[in-house]
Short mmCIF file of C-alpha atoms and ligand atoms in Angstrom, two decimals:
data_model
loop_
_atom_site.label_atom_id
_atom_site.label_comp_id
_atom_site.label_asym_id
_atom_site.label_seq_id
_atom_site.Cartn_x
_atom_site.Cartn_y
_atom_site.Cartn_z
CA UNK A 1 56.57 146.16 -67.46
CA UNK A 2 53.03 145.42 -68.64
CA UNK A 3 50.69 142.51 -68.16
CA UNK A 4 50.28 141.75 -71.93
CA UNK A 5 53.99 141.08 -72.49
CA UNK A 6 54.04 138.73 -69.45
CA UNK A 7 51.05 136.82 -70.72
CA UNK A 8 52.59 136.55 -74.23
CA UNK A 9 55.79 135.17 -72.86
CA UNK A 10 54.02 132.29 -71.18
CA UNK A 11 51.47 131.85 -73.99
CA UNK A 12 54.41 131.41 -76.39
CA UNK A 13 56.09 128.90 -73.98
CA UNK A 14 58.79 131.17 -72.85
CA UNK A 15 60.39 131.37 -69.38
CA UNK A 16 59.19 134.20 -67.20
CA UNK A 17 62.06 136.38 -65.91
CA UNK A 18 62.36 137.03 -62.11
CA UNK A 19 61.46 140.68 -62.86
CA UNK A 20 58.34 139.69 -64.70
CA UNK A 21 57.23 137.37 -61.89
CA UNK A 22 57.90 139.93 -59.17
CA UNK A 23 56.08 142.60 -61.06
CA UNK A 24 52.99 140.66 -62.02
CA UNK A 25 52.38 139.24 -58.51
CA UNK A 26 52.85 142.63 -56.91
CA UNK A 27 50.77 144.51 -59.55
CA UNK A 28 48.00 141.87 -59.32
CA UNK A 29 47.89 142.16 -55.49
CA UNK A 30 47.64 145.93 -55.79
CA UNK A 31 44.85 145.73 -58.46
CA UNK A 32 46.96 147.16 -61.30
CA UNK A 33 46.86 143.81 -63.18
CA UNK A 34 43.15 143.00 -63.84
CA UNK A 35 41.45 139.69 -63.07
CA UNK A 36 41.03 138.82 -66.68
CA UNK A 37 44.77 139.37 -67.35
CA UNK A 38 45.72 137.17 -64.49
CA UNK A 39 43.23 134.56 -65.63
CA UNK A 40 44.84 134.49 -69.08
CA UNK A 41 48.29 134.17 -67.40
CA UNK A 42 47.04 131.37 -65.08
CA UNK A 43 45.63 129.47 -68.10
CA UNK A 44 48.94 129.88 -70.00
CA UNK A 45 50.75 128.51 -67.00
CA UNK A 46 48.26 125.66 -66.76
CA UNK A 47 48.80 124.79 -70.40
CA UNK A 48 52.58 125.45 -70.73
CA UNK A 49 53.94 124.96 -67.19
CA UNK A 50 56.71 126.68 -65.24
CA UNK A 51 60.19 125.34 -64.54
CA UNK A 52 61.51 125.00 -60.99
CA UNK A 53 63.28 128.41 -61.11
CA UNK A 54 60.10 130.16 -62.13
CA UNK A 55 58.07 128.25 -59.48
CA UNK A 56 60.55 129.24 -56.76
CA UNK A 57 60.44 132.91 -57.72
CA UNK A 58 56.54 132.87 -58.08
CA UNK A 59 56.38 131.39 -54.58
CA UNK A 60 58.85 133.93 -53.17
CA UNK A 61 56.86 136.76 -54.68
CA UNK A 62 53.60 135.50 -53.18
CA UNK A 63 55.33 135.28 -49.77
CA UNK A 64 56.56 138.85 -50.19
CA UNK A 65 53.01 140.11 -50.91
CA UNK A 66 52.26 139.86 -47.16
CA UNK A 67 53.58 139.27 -43.63
CA UNK A 68 55.68 136.47 -42.27
CA UNK A 69 54.92 134.95 -38.91
CA UNK A 70 57.55 133.98 -36.44
CA UNK A 71 57.32 131.35 -33.67
CA UNK A 72 60.92 131.69 -32.39
CA UNK A 73 59.70 132.80 -28.96
CA UNK A 74 57.95 129.42 -28.39
CA UNK A 75 59.70 126.83 -26.18
CA UNK A 76 58.73 123.90 -28.41
CA UNK A 77 59.75 123.21 -32.05
CA UNK A 78 57.02 123.94 -34.56
CA UNK A 79 55.80 121.38 -37.01
CA UNK A 80 52.79 121.43 -39.37
CA UNK A 81 50.94 119.32 -41.89
CA UNK A 82 49.22 120.30 -45.16
CA UNK A 83 46.85 118.07 -47.17
CA UNK A 84 46.23 118.82 -50.82
CA UNK A 85 42.54 118.07 -50.12
CA UNK A 86 40.26 115.06 -50.23
CA UNK A 87 36.93 113.49 -49.26
CA UNK A 88 36.46 112.55 -45.52
CA UNK A 89 39.92 113.93 -44.80
CA UNK A 90 39.46 114.88 -41.25
CA UNK A 91 43.01 113.95 -40.22
CA UNK A 92 44.00 117.47 -39.06
CA UNK A 93 41.47 117.17 -36.22
CA UNK A 94 43.01 114.27 -34.33
CA UNK A 95 46.56 114.94 -35.68
CA UNK A 96 47.18 118.43 -34.40
CA UNK A 97 46.41 117.67 -30.68
CA UNK A 98 48.16 114.31 -30.92
CA UNK A 99 51.46 115.90 -32.14
CA UNK A 100 51.12 118.65 -29.50
CA UNK A 101 50.66 115.99 -26.83
CA UNK A 102 53.98 114.58 -27.98
CA UNK A 103 55.88 117.80 -27.33
CA UNK A 104 55.73 119.84 -30.58
CA UNK A 105 53.88 123.08 -31.28
CA UNK A 106 51.41 122.82 -34.17
CA UNK A 107 50.31 126.03 -35.90
CA UNK A 108 47.68 124.72 -38.21
CA UNK A 109 46.41 127.47 -40.56
CA UNK A 110 43.55 125.77 -42.38
CA UNK A 111 41.08 126.47 -45.13
CA UNK A 112 37.46 125.98 -46.02
CA UNK A 113 36.03 123.39 -48.35
CA UNK A 114 35.39 124.26 -51.93
CA UNK A 115 33.90 122.02 -54.56
CA UNK A 116 33.85 118.33 -53.58
CA UNK A 117 36.60 118.51 -51.05
CA UNK A 118 35.89 119.35 -47.30
CA UNK A 119 37.53 122.12 -45.31
CA UNK A 120 38.85 121.80 -41.74
CA UNK A 121 37.43 125.05 -40.60
CA UNK A 122 33.95 124.15 -41.76
CA UNK A 123 34.20 120.90 -39.82
CA UNK A 124 35.29 122.56 -36.59
CA UNK A 125 32.62 125.26 -36.94
CA UNK A 126 30.05 122.57 -36.32
CA UNK A 127 31.23 122.55 -32.68
CA UNK A 128 29.01 125.12 -30.94
CA UNK A 129 30.89 128.30 -30.06
CA UNK A 130 34.16 127.43 -31.84
CA UNK A 131 35.84 130.35 -33.61
CA UNK A 132 38.02 130.04 -36.67
CA UNK A 133 39.12 133.71 -36.86
CA UNK A 134 41.81 134.67 -34.30
CA UNK A 135 44.11 137.64 -34.19
CA UNK A 136 47.83 136.90 -34.44
CA UNK A 137 48.15 137.46 -30.68
CA UNK A 138 45.22 135.11 -29.88
CA UNK A 139 46.64 132.42 -32.21
CA UNK A 140 50.08 132.60 -30.50
CA UNK A 141 48.42 132.45 -27.09
CA UNK A 142 46.41 129.32 -27.96
CA UNK A 143 49.48 127.72 -29.53
CA UNK A 144 51.58 128.52 -26.45
CA UNK A 145 49.06 127.40 -23.88
CA UNK A 146 47.67 124.21 -25.50
CA UNK A 147 50.40 123.24 -28.03
CA UNK A 148 48.20 123.35 -31.04
CA UNK A 149 45.94 125.82 -32.83
CA UNK A 150 43.76 125.30 -35.88
CA UNK A 151 42.49 128.61 -37.31
CA UNK A 152 41.96 130.62 -40.44
CA UNK A 153 44.98 132.22 -42.00
CA UNK A 154 44.93 136.04 -41.35
CA UNK A 155 44.41 138.43 -44.21
CA UNK A 156 48.01 139.48 -44.07
CA UNK A 157 49.40 136.10 -44.96
CA UNK A 158 50.19 135.69 -48.75
CA UNK A 159 47.38 138.05 -49.87
CA UNK A 160 48.44 137.36 -53.52
CA UNK A 161 47.53 133.73 -53.12
CA UNK A 162 44.17 134.61 -51.51
CA UNK A 163 43.26 136.63 -54.59
CA UNK A 164 44.77 134.20 -57.14
CA UNK A 165 43.21 131.07 -55.53
CA UNK A 166 39.74 132.58 -55.75
CA UNK A 167 40.34 133.55 -59.33
CA UNK A 168 41.71 130.05 -60.26
CA UNK A 169 38.67 128.51 -58.70
CA UNK A 170 36.32 130.21 -61.16
CA UNK A 171 38.54 129.96 -64.24
CA UNK A 172 39.27 126.22 -64.44
CA UNK A 173 42.92 126.79 -63.50
CA UNK A 174 43.12 125.05 -60.11
CA UNK A 175 44.77 121.87 -61.33
CA UNK A 176 48.13 123.32 -62.49
CA UNK A 177 51.02 121.76 -60.51
CA UNK A 178 53.13 125.03 -60.46
CA UNK A 179 50.17 126.97 -59.19
CA UNK A 180 49.09 124.48 -56.58
CA UNK A 181 52.67 124.00 -55.27
CA UNK A 182 53.38 127.85 -55.06
CA UNK A 183 49.91 128.38 -53.52
CA UNK A 184 50.39 125.86 -50.68
CA UNK A 185 54.11 126.56 -50.05
CA UNK A 186 53.80 130.33 -49.97
CA UNK A 187 51.29 130.11 -47.14
CA UNK A 188 53.32 127.46 -45.29
CA UNK A 189 56.68 129.32 -45.58
CA UNK A 190 55.05 132.63 -44.65
CA UNK A 191 53.39 130.94 -41.69
CA UNK A 192 56.86 130.31 -40.24
CA UNK A 193 56.73 126.60 -39.30
CA UNK A 194 60.16 124.92 -38.82
CA UNK A 195 58.97 121.56 -40.18
CA UNK A 196 56.30 120.53 -42.64
CA UNK A 197 54.73 117.28 -43.66
CA UNK A 198 52.71 117.34 -46.87
CA UNK A 199 49.90 114.80 -47.39
CA UNK A 200 49.63 114.69 -51.19
CA UNK A 201 46.42 112.90 -52.07
CA UNK A 202 46.22 110.81 -55.12
CA UNK A 203 43.12 109.24 -56.73
CA UNK A 204 39.73 110.08 -57.98
CA UNK A 205 38.76 112.26 -55.00
CA UNK A 206 42.05 114.32 -55.24
CA UNK A 207 43.32 117.06 -57.49
CA UNK A 208 46.07 114.64 -58.58
CA UNK A 209 44.41 111.67 -60.22
CA UNK A 210 47.69 109.76 -61.12
CA UNK A 211 50.72 108.80 -59.06
CA UNK A 212 52.99 110.51 -61.51
CA UNK A 213 51.28 113.88 -61.17
CA UNK A 214 51.20 113.42 -57.29
CA UNK A 215 54.99 112.68 -57.35
CA UNK A 216 55.66 115.78 -59.42
CA UNK A 217 53.60 117.96 -57.12
CA UNK A 218 55.17 116.48 -53.99
CA UNK A 219 58.77 116.78 -55.14
CA UNK A 220 58.16 120.39 -56.35
CA UNK A 221 56.84 121.29 -52.91
CA UNK A 222 59.48 119.48 -50.99
CA UNK A 223 62.18 121.33 -52.97
CA UNK A 224 60.43 124.71 -52.31
CA UNK A 225 60.23 124.01 -48.63
CA UNK A 226 63.79 122.66 -48.26
CA UNK A 227 65.22 125.57 -50.20
CA UNK A 228 63.49 127.97 -47.79
CA UNK A 229 64.89 126.27 -44.73
CA UNK A 230 61.81 124.36 -43.76
CA UNK A 231 62.36 120.65 -43.08
CA UNK A 232 59.79 119.20 -45.57
CA UNK A 233 58.67 115.65 -46.30
CA UNK A 234 55.75 114.47 -48.40
CA UNK A 235 53.62 111.21 -48.15
CA UNK A 236 51.54 110.34 -51.17
CA UNK A 237 48.32 108.87 -49.81
CA UNK A 238 45.36 107.15 -51.27
CA UNK A 239 42.21 109.25 -52.08
CA UNK A 240 40.45 106.69 -54.40
CA UNK A 241 37.94 106.06 -51.62
CA UNK A 242 36.88 108.39 -48.73
CA UNK A 243 39.04 108.34 -45.63
CA UNK A 244 37.18 106.80 -42.70
CA UNK A 245 33.43 106.18 -42.70
CA UNK A 246 32.11 109.78 -42.89
CA UNK A 247 32.21 112.80 -45.29
CA UNK A 248 30.58 115.97 -43.90
CA UNK A 249 31.31 118.41 -41.19
CA UNK A 250 29.77 117.33 -37.80
CA UNK A 251 29.95 113.69 -38.99
CA UNK A 252 33.71 114.04 -39.40
CA UNK A 253 34.18 115.76 -36.12
CA UNK A 254 32.40 112.86 -34.31
CA UNK A 255 34.64 110.34 -36.13
CA UNK A 256 37.78 112.34 -35.16
CA UNK A 257 36.70 112.48 -31.48
CA UNK A 258 36.24 108.64 -31.67
CA UNK A 259 39.87 108.31 -32.85
CA UNK A 260 41.04 110.54 -29.98
CA UNK A 261 38.99 108.31 -27.60
CA UNK A 262 40.91 105.22 -28.77
CA UNK A 263 38.38 104.01 -31.39
CA UNK A 264 37.55 105.03 -34.98
CA UNK A 265 38.16 103.52 -38.42
CA UNK A 266 41.62 101.87 -39.00
CA UNK A 267 42.53 103.93 -42.13
CA UNK A 268 42.05 107.19 -40.17
CA UNK A 269 44.14 105.86 -37.24
CA UNK A 270 46.88 104.59 -39.52
CA UNK A 271 47.23 107.84 -41.46
CA UNK A 272 47.02 109.98 -38.30
CA UNK A 273 49.88 107.95 -36.78
CA UNK A 274 51.97 107.98 -40.01
CA UNK A 275 51.69 111.73 -40.34
CA UNK A 276 52.30 112.21 -36.61
CA UNK A 277 55.56 110.17 -36.72
CA UNK A 278 56.75 112.22 -39.70
CA UNK A 279 55.95 115.55 -38.11
CA UNK A 280 57.63 114.68 -34.90
CA UNK A 281 60.68 113.33 -36.74
CA UNK A 282 60.94 116.42 -38.80
CA UNK A 283 60.70 118.52 -35.63
CA UNK A 284 63.55 116.57 -34.11
CA UNK A 285 61.40 114.72 -31.50
CA UNK A 286 62.44 111.25 -32.57
CA UNK A 287 61.71 109.58 -29.18
CA UNK A 288 58.13 110.74 -29.06
CA UNK A 289 55.43 107.91 -28.93
CA UNK A 290 52.19 109.08 -30.71
CA UNK A 291 50.62 105.63 -30.35
CA UNK A 292 50.86 105.94 -26.54
CA UNK A 293 49.60 109.57 -26.59
CA UNK A 294 46.54 108.34 -28.47
CA UNK A 295 45.94 105.38 -26.20
CA UNK A 296 46.46 107.16 -22.85
CA UNK A 297 44.18 110.09 -23.48
CA UNK A 298 46.78 112.77 -23.59
CA UNK A 299 45.90 113.73 -27.20
CA UNK A 300 42.27 113.89 -26.16
CA UNK A 301 43.19 116.27 -23.27
CA UNK A 302 44.92 118.64 -25.76
CA UNK A 303 41.89 118.53 -28.10
CA UNK A 304 39.64 119.53 -25.32
CA UNK A 305 41.86 122.39 -24.17
CA UNK A 306 42.31 123.56 -27.80
CA UNK A 307 38.67 123.55 -28.58
CA UNK A 308 37.74 125.39 -25.36
CA UNK A 309 40.59 127.93 -25.93
CA UNK A 310 38.75 128.91 -29.22
CA UNK A 311 35.38 129.27 -27.60
CA UNK A 312 34.05 125.80 -28.43
CA UNK A 313 32.39 123.40 -25.99
CA UNK A 314 34.03 120.00 -26.37
CA UNK A 315 31.09 118.38 -24.57
CA UNK A 316 28.35 120.00 -26.67
CA UNK A 317 26.06 117.80 -28.64
CA UNK A 318 26.98 118.07 -32.33
CA UNK A 319 24.33 119.01 -34.93
CA UNK A 320 22.46 116.21 -36.64
CA UNK A 321 20.75 116.65 -39.96
CA UNK A 322 16.92 116.56 -39.94
CA UNK A 323 16.56 114.03 -42.76
CA UNK A 324 18.27 110.74 -43.76
CA UNK A 325 18.08 108.55 -46.82
CA UNK A 326 19.67 105.10 -47.07
CA UNK A 327 21.32 103.73 -50.21
CA UNK A 328 21.31 99.98 -50.18
CA UNK A 329 23.71 97.42 -51.91
CA UNK A 330 22.27 96.22 -55.23
CA UNK A 331 23.85 92.77 -54.95
CA UNK A 332 25.86 90.50 -52.61
CA UNK A 333 29.59 90.10 -52.81
CA UNK A 334 32.86 91.96 -52.13
CA UNK A 335 32.77 95.79 -52.35
CA UNK A 336 35.73 96.39 -54.66
CA UNK A 337 35.29 100.15 -55.24
CA UNK A 338 33.63 103.09 -53.49
CA UNK A 339 34.49 106.21 -55.38
CA UNK A 340 35.82 109.15 -53.38
CA UNK A 341 34.91 111.79 -56.03
CA UNK A 342 31.36 110.62 -56.30
CA UNK A 343 30.84 110.50 -52.50
CA UNK A 344 32.42 113.96 -52.25
CA UNK A 345 30.12 115.46 -54.82
CA UNK A 346 27.06 113.91 -53.27
CA UNK A 347 27.99 115.11 -49.83
CA UNK A 348 28.55 118.54 -51.29
CA UNK A 349 25.12 118.52 -52.96
CA UNK A 350 23.55 117.56 -49.68
CA UNK A 351 24.77 120.77 -48.14
CA UNK A 352 28.18 119.79 -46.66
CA UNK A 353 30.01 121.96 -49.12
CA UNK A 354 29.61 125.28 -50.90
CA UNK A 355 29.39 126.38 -54.55
CA UNK A 356 30.72 129.90 -53.86
CA UNK A 357 33.00 131.11 -51.07
CA UNK A 358 30.32 133.05 -49.34
CA UNK A 359 27.70 130.23 -49.24
CA UNK A 360 26.81 128.76 -45.89
CA UNK A 361 27.37 125.00 -45.19
CA UNK A 362 25.05 122.72 -43.23
CA UNK A 363 26.81 121.35 -40.20
CA UNK A 364 24.93 118.07 -40.18
CA UNK A 365 24.89 117.29 -43.87
CA UNK A 366 26.98 114.58 -45.42
CA UNK A 367 27.38 110.85 -45.94
CA UNK A 368 28.01 107.87 -43.66
CA UNK A 369 29.65 104.80 -45.21
CA UNK A 370 28.56 101.39 -43.89
CA UNK A 371 31.18 99.46 -45.84
CA UNK A 372 34.67 100.03 -47.36
CA UNK A 373 36.45 98.47 -50.28
CA UNK A 374 37.39 94.90 -49.31
CA UNK A 375 34.29 94.33 -47.15
CA UNK A 376 31.68 91.64 -47.94
CA UNK A 377 28.18 93.04 -48.35
CA UNK A 378 24.72 91.49 -48.86
CA UNK A 379 22.05 92.68 -51.27
CA UNK A 380 19.72 95.17 -49.60
CA UNK A 381 22.07 96.03 -46.76
CA UNK A 382 22.67 99.76 -46.07
CA UNK A 383 25.78 100.98 -47.96
CA UNK A 384 25.48 104.73 -47.46
CA UNK A 385 23.31 107.00 -45.24
CA UNK A 386 22.77 110.45 -46.71
CA UNK A 387 22.15 113.29 -44.25
CA UNK A 388 20.65 116.72 -45.00
CA UNK A 389 18.40 119.38 -43.52
CA UNK A 390 16.95 119.99 -47.02
CA UNK A 391 15.44 116.74 -48.29
CA UNK A 392 14.74 118.22 -51.71
CA UNK A 393 18.48 117.81 -52.23
CA UNK A 394 18.36 113.99 -52.04
CA UNK A 395 17.56 113.53 -55.73
CA UNK A 396 20.36 115.78 -56.79
CA UNK A 397 22.82 114.01 -54.50
CA UNK A 398 21.71 110.61 -55.67
CA UNK A 399 22.45 111.54 -59.30
CA UNK A 400 26.17 111.70 -58.33
CA UNK A 401 26.02 108.07 -57.10
CA UNK A 402 24.74 105.59 -59.65
CA UNK A 403 28.27 104.52 -60.70
CA UNK A 404 29.95 105.10 -57.39
CA UNK A 405 30.64 101.55 -56.34
CA UNK A 406 31.34 97.97 -57.65
CA UNK A 407 30.51 94.69 -56.04
CA UNK A 408 32.23 91.57 -57.28
CA UNK A 409 31.36 87.94 -56.52
CA UNK A 410 32.79 86.54 -53.35
CA UNK A 411 36.21 85.01 -53.97
CA UNK A 412 37.15 87.67 -56.54
CA UNK A 413 40.82 88.61 -55.72
CA UNK A 414 40.87 92.06 -54.07
CA UNK A 415 44.11 93.93 -53.42
CA UNK A 416 43.56 96.83 -50.99
CA UNK A 417 45.40 100.07 -51.85
CA UNK A 418 47.58 101.06 -48.87
CA UNK A 419 46.73 104.42 -47.31
CA UNK A 420 50.41 105.59 -47.52
CA UNK A 421 51.67 104.89 -51.10
CA UNK A 422 55.01 106.62 -51.18
CA UNK A 423 57.33 108.94 -49.22
CA UNK A 424 59.26 111.78 -50.84
CA UNK A 425 61.94 113.71 -48.92
N1 URA B 1 45.30 124.07 -51.65
C1 URA B 1 45.85 125.36 -51.77
O1 URA B 1 46.07 125.94 -50.76
N2 URA B 1 46.11 125.78 -52.96
C2 URA B 1 45.85 125.12 -54.15
O2 URA B 1 46.23 125.65 -55.13
C3 URA B 1 45.32 123.85 -54.00
C4 URA B 1 45.02 123.38 -52.80
#
């Protein structure tokens, strides 16, 4: 077997054989296939696709590149959620403790933000003392004692994906449905969860810009999970505008704690509850009542225990950026659009995100929204507050925003996009 013949097969729109797939994933993980060869293959896959049989084999080969975790010793059923990534998507933070408070175990292996989308680990690291990196034994202990753990995936889990994802990120090959589906599902299947709910984002701030692409990605992942014995469901959810009223690490932690305390923006509450119901249902806990667990403080209790168990201080003051800049509404009327992608790029430029994996992020940087689509605004009122420790970044961030919103005259019909658009099982 050699890399060039595998690349040629896909370049010429052929179907990769199981042997070709197993070999190329294994050889790439071992360093025998070079980055430039894998880039060429990834681009051929982006351009020419893979069928379901190829995707299933590719996923299995990535799982086989590393270890598989096992939660059979736990007394509770395991259930997990994965989002394909968005702007202001802090849902994991209130969701994991909420579902744990309802009786499930939530092993949430999360990632860092890259590009305009935020990462759960970056958000939680704004809590003083909190540690993302746990050994497998520590992870199991936090899960067993608190019901939920949010941490970085260990190096042993799907190492082929770690390498390939980093390569795709710098070769313009992230947005290939077969590669996204196999990347996400290899990690989730190797993680060993019994049930999985996929939050497939659709809209300007998501990788999938159209509902058709989101459907295709969701149904591919649901089939991969189901065929591997993981009860898998997907919700297609709106990412045309940011979730909630914040995008940025500490800002999003604060908003998540508001939700756990019984407040917070309605769209964040609605999506948290919708995903919690799906996760509990998939775990067989059909009588659980997540609304009650949010209202009676039991989800907050799990949050506090979970943060403390990973070295964090749930009572610590969160970092605040040194400088603020207010963007004001240019006219009066109904805010009909506030673009998720533009807000995500601006937050990233303010220091909330990173350009390269090794870059640091600013805990306090990001954007607060003072209105959401459907709200009435008046000319001159604050629309956004930009936060950063490095004010020289304001100009660069503002350049992402000139076309980021529309205001229509009062009385213009406005149909809000529902947060949950479709369900695929
Ligand atoms: N998240 C992943 O883990 N992988 C992808 O390819 C895209 C989003």
